[in-house]
Amino acid sequence: MNGAQLWLKAAAVGVLAAALPLLIFGCGKNPECPQPADTTWPDKPGPKVVVSFAPLYCFTANVAGDDATVKNVMTSKGPHDFDPTEADMRLVTKADLFFVVGLKLDEKKAESMRDGSGNKQLRIVELGGMLDKKHLCESKCTHTDHTDHKHDKDPHVWLSPDHAIMLTNFIRDELKIADPDHAAGYEARAGAYVTKLKAIKTYGTEKLKDKKDNRLVSFHDSLAYFEEAFKLDVRGVLTKHPGQEPVAKEMSELIRLCTKKGAETRVIATEPQYSTSGSGEALRKELIAKGVVDPVLVELDPLETVKPEDLTLDWYEKKMRENLDALAKAMK
Ligand SMILES: [Zn+2]
């Protein structure tokens, strides 16, 4: 089996696992399970940094340059579904820093990896948790039986270039503290990368600025910061947990929201990691039946998973542009 086939197989297992929540797929030593590409550290000075998943890899590796080594942990299973393997624990054994988003997304997994590795020196940095409260959104609540439960903060901060810039600057500061001799390098590379992140914001803003129809339904509750950055209007969320179909009550509430007079919503986001034939397509058909003109499914990647061979320094920029292109094509 080559890498692509392996990944496809792993993705198929992921879909199956999501569809059958009672079946637990422990990864352990199963060779079919996705493993980090390389769990060894090169023999060179400088901080050894692990990051939980792909966007943080791009932010960190761009700031690190040759002064620090950066390794990404999660690949075909993103932060909602990931379980650390023994190889992941080994990777953490020698690391100095572990960058995560936090906000109840991935910090527990990092802590369990640290505890499992016995590396008491490892510093886990919750980058999302360092954001000022005013920059954080509350998770969208799709409960129809509204009681006064507390809302968590939405962790999907990496999907806004504005927030990506703040995270990049936190990463720069952490690397400067860990490796003060190379402070000037971290400073310069962070500055250059922030320029690229600003260019993504400009790109998307430009692409979407003339759209009269900026309403959409999000696949899972991941688009609040993206919505804010690009002045979109996310009307609802299709599934509370990726892979879990909405219940009838949630579906009828979504249909009600999407058919509201003067605010008809025709763009329905799907995710490449999950089948589009389920709830997204069901909603699309319901909207056609209710007279919404030309409802479309559009694939928006929440950037939570990656094929290891695709993870280059410019992966985040490329994926963000792909999402913006897809959305601009779908919106009128
Ligand atoms: Zn998510």
PDB file of C-alpha atoms and ligand atoms in Angstrom, residues 79-80 105 155-156 158 220-222 242 271 302 304, ligand 1:
ATOM      1  CA  PRO A  79      -8.086  17.297  17.501  1.00  0.00           C
ATOM      2  CA  HIS A  80     -11.700  16.133  17.987  1.00  0.00           C
ATOM      3  CA  LEU A 105      -9.763  21.267  22.252  1.00  0.00           C
ATOM      4  CA  PRO A 155     -11.558  26.823  19.900  1.00  0.00           C
ATOM      5  CA  HIS A 156     -11.439  27.155  16.065  1.00  0.00           C
ATOM      6  CA  TRP A 158      -6.887  29.218  13.458  1.00  0.00           C
ATOM      7  CA  HIS A 220     -19.558  21.441  12.303  1.00  0.00           C
ATOM      8  CA  ASP A 221     -19.323  24.401  14.603  1.00  0.00           C
ATOM      9  CA  SER A 222     -15.971  25.574  13.288  1.00  0.00           C
ATOM     10  CA  PRO A 242     -18.469  15.744  13.028  1.00  0.00           C
ATOM     11  CA  GLU A 271     -16.013  18.812   5.024  1.00  0.00           C
ATOM     12  CA  PRO A 302     -11.564  23.142   8.801  1.00  0.00           C
ATOM     13  CA  GLU A 304      -7.950  19.906  11.408  1.00  0.00           C
TER      14      GLU A 304
HETATM   15 ZN    ZN B   1     -13.499  21.377  14.861  1.00  0.00          ZN
END
